[in-house]
XYZ file of C-alpha atoms in Angstrom:
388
model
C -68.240 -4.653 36.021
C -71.277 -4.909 33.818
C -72.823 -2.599 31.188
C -76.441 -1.974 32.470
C -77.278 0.223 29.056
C -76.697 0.849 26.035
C -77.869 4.357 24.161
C -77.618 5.394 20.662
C -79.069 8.249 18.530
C -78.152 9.804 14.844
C -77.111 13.447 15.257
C -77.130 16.169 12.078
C -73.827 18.070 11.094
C -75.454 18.737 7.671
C -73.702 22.355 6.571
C -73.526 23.561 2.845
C -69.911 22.904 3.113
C -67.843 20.820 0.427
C -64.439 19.171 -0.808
C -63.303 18.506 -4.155
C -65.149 14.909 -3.721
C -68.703 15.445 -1.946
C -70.475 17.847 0.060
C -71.983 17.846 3.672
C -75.340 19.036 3.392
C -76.881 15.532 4.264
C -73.936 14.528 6.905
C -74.652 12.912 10.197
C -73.155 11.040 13.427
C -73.804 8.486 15.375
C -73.623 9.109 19.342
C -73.430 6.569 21.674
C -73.568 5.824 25.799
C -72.868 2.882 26.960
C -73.528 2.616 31.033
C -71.510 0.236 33.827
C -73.014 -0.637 37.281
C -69.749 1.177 38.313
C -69.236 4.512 40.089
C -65.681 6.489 40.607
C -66.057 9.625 43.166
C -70.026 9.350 43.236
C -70.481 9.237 39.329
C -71.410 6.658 37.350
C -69.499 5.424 34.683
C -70.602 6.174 31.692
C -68.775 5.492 28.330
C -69.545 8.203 25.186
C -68.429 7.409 21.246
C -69.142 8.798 18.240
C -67.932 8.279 14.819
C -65.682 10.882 12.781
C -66.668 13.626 10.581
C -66.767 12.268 6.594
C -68.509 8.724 7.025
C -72.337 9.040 7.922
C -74.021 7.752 11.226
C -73.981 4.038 11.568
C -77.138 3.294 13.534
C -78.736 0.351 10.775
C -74.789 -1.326 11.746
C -75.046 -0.558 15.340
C -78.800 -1.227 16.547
C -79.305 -4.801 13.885
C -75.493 -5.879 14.327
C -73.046 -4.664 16.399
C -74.748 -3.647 19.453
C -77.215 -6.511 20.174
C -73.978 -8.692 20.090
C -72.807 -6.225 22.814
C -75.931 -7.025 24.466
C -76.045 -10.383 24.225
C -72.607 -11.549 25.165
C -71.372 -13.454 28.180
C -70.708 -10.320 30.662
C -67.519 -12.315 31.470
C -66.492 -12.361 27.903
C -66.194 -8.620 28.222
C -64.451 -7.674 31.483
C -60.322 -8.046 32.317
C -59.180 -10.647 34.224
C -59.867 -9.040 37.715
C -63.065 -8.801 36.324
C -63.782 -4.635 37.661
C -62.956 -3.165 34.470
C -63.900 -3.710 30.667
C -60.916 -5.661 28.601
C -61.689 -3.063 25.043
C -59.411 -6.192 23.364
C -62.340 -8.909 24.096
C -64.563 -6.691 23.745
C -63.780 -6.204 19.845
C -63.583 -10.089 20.006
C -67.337 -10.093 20.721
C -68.094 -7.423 18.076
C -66.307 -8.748 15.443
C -67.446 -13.038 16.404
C -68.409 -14.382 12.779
C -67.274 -11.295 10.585
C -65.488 -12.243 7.382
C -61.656 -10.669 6.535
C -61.486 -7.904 4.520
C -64.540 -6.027 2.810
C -64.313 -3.711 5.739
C -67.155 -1.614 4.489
C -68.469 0.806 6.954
C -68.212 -2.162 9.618
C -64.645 -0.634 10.666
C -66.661 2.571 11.689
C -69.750 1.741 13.675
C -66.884 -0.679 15.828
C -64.825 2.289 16.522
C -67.980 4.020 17.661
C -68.392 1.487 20.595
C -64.800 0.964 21.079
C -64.615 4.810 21.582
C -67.284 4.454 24.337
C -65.180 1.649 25.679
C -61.996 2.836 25.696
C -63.510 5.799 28.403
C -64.949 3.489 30.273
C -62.038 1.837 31.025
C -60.146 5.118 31.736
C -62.935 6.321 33.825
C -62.739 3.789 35.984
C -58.789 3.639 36.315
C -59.442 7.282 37.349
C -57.064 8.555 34.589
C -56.987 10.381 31.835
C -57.320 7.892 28.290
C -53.875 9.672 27.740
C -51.995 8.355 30.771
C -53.764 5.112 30.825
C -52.201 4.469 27.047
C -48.984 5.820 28.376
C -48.715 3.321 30.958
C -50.675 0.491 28.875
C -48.674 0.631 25.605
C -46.300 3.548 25.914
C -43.274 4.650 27.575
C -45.137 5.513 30.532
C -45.302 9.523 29.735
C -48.284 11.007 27.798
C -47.277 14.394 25.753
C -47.977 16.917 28.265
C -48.640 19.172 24.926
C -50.096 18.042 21.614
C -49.238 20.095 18.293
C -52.853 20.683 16.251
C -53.672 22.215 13.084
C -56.926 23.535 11.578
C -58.468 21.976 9.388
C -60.782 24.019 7.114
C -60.697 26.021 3.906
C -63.654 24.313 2.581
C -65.691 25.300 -0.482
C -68.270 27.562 0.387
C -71.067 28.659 -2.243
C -70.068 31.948 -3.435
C -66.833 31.889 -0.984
C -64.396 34.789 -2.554
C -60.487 34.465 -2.042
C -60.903 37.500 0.907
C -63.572 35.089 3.014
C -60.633 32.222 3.068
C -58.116 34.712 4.016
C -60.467 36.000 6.485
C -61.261 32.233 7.767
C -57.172 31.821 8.340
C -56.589 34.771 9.963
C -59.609 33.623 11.920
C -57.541 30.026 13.644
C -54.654 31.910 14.201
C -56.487 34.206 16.345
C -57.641 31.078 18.166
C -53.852 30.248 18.597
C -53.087 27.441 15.582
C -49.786 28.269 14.061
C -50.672 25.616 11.174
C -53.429 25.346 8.649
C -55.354 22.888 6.090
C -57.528 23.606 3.270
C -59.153 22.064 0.248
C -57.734 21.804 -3.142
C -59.375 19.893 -6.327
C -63.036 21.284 -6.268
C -61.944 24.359 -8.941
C -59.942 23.979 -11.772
C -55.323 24.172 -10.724
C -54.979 27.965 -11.532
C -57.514 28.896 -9.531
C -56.431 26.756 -6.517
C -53.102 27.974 -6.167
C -54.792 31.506 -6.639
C -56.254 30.177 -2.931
C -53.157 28.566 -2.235
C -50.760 31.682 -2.339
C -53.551 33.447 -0.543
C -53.789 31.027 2.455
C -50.099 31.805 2.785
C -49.777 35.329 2.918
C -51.910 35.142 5.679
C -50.318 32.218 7.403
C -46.656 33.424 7.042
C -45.112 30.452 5.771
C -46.017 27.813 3.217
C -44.838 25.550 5.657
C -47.687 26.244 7.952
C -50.621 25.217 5.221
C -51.329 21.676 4.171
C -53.537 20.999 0.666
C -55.604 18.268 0.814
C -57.364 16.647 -2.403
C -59.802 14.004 -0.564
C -58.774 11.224 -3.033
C -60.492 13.323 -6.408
C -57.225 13.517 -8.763
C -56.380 10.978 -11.372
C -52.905 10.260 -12.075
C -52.720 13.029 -14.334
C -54.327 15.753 -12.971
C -52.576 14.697 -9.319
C -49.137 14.790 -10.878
C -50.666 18.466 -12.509
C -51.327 19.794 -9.411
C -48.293 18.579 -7.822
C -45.680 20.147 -10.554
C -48.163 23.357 -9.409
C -47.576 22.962 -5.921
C -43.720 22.137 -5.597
C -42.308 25.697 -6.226
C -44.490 26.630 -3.156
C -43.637 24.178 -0.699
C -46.332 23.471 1.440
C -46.497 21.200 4.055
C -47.953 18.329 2.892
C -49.932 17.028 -0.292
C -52.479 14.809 1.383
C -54.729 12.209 -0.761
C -54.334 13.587 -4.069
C -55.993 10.024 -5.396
C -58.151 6.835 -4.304
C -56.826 5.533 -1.456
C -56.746 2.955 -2.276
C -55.013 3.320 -5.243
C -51.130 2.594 -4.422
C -49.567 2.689 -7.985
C -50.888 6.276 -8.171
C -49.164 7.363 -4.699
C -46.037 5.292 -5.573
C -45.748 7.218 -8.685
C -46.690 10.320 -7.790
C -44.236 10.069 -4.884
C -41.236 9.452 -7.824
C -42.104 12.979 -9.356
C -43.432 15.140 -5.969
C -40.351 15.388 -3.627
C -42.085 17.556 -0.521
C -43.926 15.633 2.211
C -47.168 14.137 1.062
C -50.226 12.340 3.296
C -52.458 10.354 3.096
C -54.077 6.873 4.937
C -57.434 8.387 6.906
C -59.840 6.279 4.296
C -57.631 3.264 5.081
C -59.396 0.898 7.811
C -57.117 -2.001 8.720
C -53.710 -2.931 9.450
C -53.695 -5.008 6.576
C -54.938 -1.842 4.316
C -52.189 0.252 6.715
C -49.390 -2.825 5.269
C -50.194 -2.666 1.580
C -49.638 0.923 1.601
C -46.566 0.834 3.181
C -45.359 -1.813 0.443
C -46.909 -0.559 -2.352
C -47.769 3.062 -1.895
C -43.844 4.253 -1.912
C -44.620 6.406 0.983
C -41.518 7.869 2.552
C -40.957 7.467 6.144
C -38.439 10.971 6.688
C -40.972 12.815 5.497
C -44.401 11.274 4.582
C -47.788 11.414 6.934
C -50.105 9.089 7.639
C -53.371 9.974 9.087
C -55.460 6.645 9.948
C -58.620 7.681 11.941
C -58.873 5.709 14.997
C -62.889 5.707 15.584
C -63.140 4.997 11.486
C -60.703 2.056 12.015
C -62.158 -0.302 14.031
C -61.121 1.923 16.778
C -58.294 1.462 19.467
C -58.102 -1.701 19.103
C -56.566 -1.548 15.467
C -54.806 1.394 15.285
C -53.002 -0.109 17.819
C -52.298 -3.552 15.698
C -51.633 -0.587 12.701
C -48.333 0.612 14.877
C -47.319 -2.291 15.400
C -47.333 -2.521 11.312
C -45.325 0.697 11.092
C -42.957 -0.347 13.171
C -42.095 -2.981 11.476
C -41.656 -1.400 8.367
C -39.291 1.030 10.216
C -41.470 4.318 10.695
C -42.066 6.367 13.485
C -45.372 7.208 15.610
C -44.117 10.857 15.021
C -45.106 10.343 11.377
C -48.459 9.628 12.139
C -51.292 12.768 12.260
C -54.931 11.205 12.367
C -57.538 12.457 10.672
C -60.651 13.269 13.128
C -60.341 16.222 15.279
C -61.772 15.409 18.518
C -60.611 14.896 22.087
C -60.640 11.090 21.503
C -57.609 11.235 18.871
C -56.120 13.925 21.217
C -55.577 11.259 23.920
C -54.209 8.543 21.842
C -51.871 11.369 19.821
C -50.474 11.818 23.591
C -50.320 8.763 25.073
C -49.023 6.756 22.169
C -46.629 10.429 20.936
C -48.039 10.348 17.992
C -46.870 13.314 15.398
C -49.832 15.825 16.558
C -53.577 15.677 16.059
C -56.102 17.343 13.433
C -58.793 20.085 14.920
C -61.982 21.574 13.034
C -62.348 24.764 15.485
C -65.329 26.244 13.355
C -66.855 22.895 11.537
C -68.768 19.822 12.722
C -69.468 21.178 15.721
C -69.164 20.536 18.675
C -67.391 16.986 17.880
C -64.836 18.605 16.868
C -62.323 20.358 18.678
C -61.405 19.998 22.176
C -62.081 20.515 25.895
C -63.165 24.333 26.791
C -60.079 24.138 29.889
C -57.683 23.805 27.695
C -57.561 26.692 24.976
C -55.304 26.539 21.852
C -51.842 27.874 22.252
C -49.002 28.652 19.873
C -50.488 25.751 17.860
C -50.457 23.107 20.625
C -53.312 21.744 23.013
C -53.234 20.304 26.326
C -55.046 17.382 27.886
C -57.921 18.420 30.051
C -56.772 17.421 33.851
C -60.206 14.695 34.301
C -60.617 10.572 33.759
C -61.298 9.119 30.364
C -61.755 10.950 26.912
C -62.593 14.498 28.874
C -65.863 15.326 26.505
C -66.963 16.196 30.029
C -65.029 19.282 29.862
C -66.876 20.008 26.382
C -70.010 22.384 27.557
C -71.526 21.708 24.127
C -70.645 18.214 23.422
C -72.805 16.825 26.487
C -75.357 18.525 25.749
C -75.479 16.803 22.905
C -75.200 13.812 24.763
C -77.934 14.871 27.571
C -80.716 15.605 24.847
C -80.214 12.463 22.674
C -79.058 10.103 25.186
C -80.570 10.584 28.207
């Protein structure tokens, strides 16, 4: 196999959308193709990435760093050892040839772009789906025919009332979630849980409706929010500070009993380790929601469950952040805890294939080789207009 080209373009998802920490109205991706000299059932193989919602497009990374060492390299240096099919761990060994430890930067996420595009390659050309391939790769050998999703949403909206986010949750459980997400920390604690108790009276149950703070809350104001939140009991309390701020999670962990999460702006194993030590996360009840494509891809969050295992946690426990097919696949071929969905934002990265409709808050694998965003209508055309 050889890659005969490589594509990349920077796509808007600007929206007047915002968290308690920043807003989207400048927010952008970076798409990718990467093309083999290979073709399965009289289509070329053709590998597509793209980095998650929350980080911006990475093309200065990609097009002066990352890619022309793609381009450059040794086409051995990239393929297994029969040589008919990309190897996505030497791959990353080219990408990441004279980059220093730590610092990760934004590094981790223009890599996970191109590992993405990798990763469906080499699924393409086994002829199965990413899920089965990881399955059989470095599973059991079953992928979850079934993946449990929630929707994330419940942004801040300019001028958004209480009735439009009550009208937004009645909105994904019409589309089939069971489970919600919303934003917390961008108005003052009184009138979040004002938001809070309204989410669930629509939802049913405050089981069924995560907060999330996006890292804004000081150690004060996070352990505020959580003496506000425990009579309530949602389902989790996700990155009420930094994240990179482990004293404040260990302590806020010694006064907040229900289920908290956290880990999707961590982008190693080694940041995955130190938060496991020092972060006094809880593995019977505690989530952890690494992104994949913001990681370094595959390739790491691989090397990070390896981490949690060793530390004694489960792959059940782990929920990535990201929302796309891509996560989908490696939440069922590696059972993973479920996956995150946007159904109405960042369009049309997130979400999932148009075959396989959400039901009683779970999501099935689209029945097609690699990643599947050829079963997403909207999402190649994406692809056709930028990268073609």
């Amino acid at each position: 196999m050889k890659i005969t080209d490589i594509r990349e373009a920077r796509v808007s998802i600007a929206s007047d959308i915002a968290n308690a920490y920043i807003s989207f109205a400048k927010m952008d991706v970076s798409v990718l193709a990467i093309y083999t000299d290979v073709w399965v059932d009289g289509r070329q193989v053709v590998g597509y990435g793209f980095n998650s919602n929350g980080r911006y497009a990475q093309s200065g990374l990609l097009r002066e760093r990352f890619l022309p060492r793609l381009r450059e390299a040794d086409p051995t240096a990239l393929v297994d050892d029969s040589g008919a099919n990309l190897d996505p761990f030497r791959v990353w060994n080219v990408l990441m040839a004279n980059e220093k430890p730590g610092g990760h930067g934004e590094r981790s996420v223009a890599v996970g772009i191109i590992d993405m595009a990798v990763w469906d390659i080499v699924a393409k050309t086994e002829n199965k789906s990413l899920a089965q391939l990881l399955a059989e790769r470095h599973g059991d050998g079953t992928a979850d025919a079934n993946v449990s999703v929630y929707a994330a949403g419940g942004y801040y909206y300019p001028g958004k009332q209480v009735s439009a986010l009550k009208d937004e949750m009645r909105d994904y459980l019409d589309l089939g979630y069971t489970c919600t997400k919303m934003k917390i920390g961008g108005v003052p604690l009184a009138e979040d849980l004002e938001r809070v108790e309204a989410a669930i009276d629509v939802v049913g149950d405050a089981s069924r409706l995560a907060v999330d703070a996006n890292g804004r809350f000081d150690l004060k104001t996070a352990l505020a929010f959580a003496e506000g939140l425990a009579p309530y009991g949602v389902r989790w309390y996700e990155e009420a500070g930094d994240p990179l701020d482990y004293a404040l999670q260990q302590q806020l962990g010694e006064h907040y009993a229900p289920p908290m999460a956290t880990g999707e702006n961590l982008f190693s194993h080694q940041d995955a380790r130190n938060l496991l030590r020092y972060g006094g996360m809880r593995a019977d009840r505690d989530i952890l929601q690494m992104d994949p494509v913001l990681s370094y891809g595959l390739v790491e969050y691989l090397r990070m469950l390896e981490v949690l295992k060793q530390h004694g946690w489960s792959s059940r426990q782990c929920i990535p952040h990201g929302g796309h097919q891509f996560a989908l696949n490696i939440a069922s071929g590696l059972k993973l805890g479920g996956n995150e969905s946007y159904p109405r934002v960042f369009a049309p990265f997130g979400g999932f294939a148009d075959s396989t409709p959400i039901e009683s808050g779970y999501v099935a694998i689209p029945a097609m080789p690699g990643i599947g965003f050829e079963d997403k209508r909207e999402l190649m055309n994406v692809f056709d207009k930028h990268l073609r």
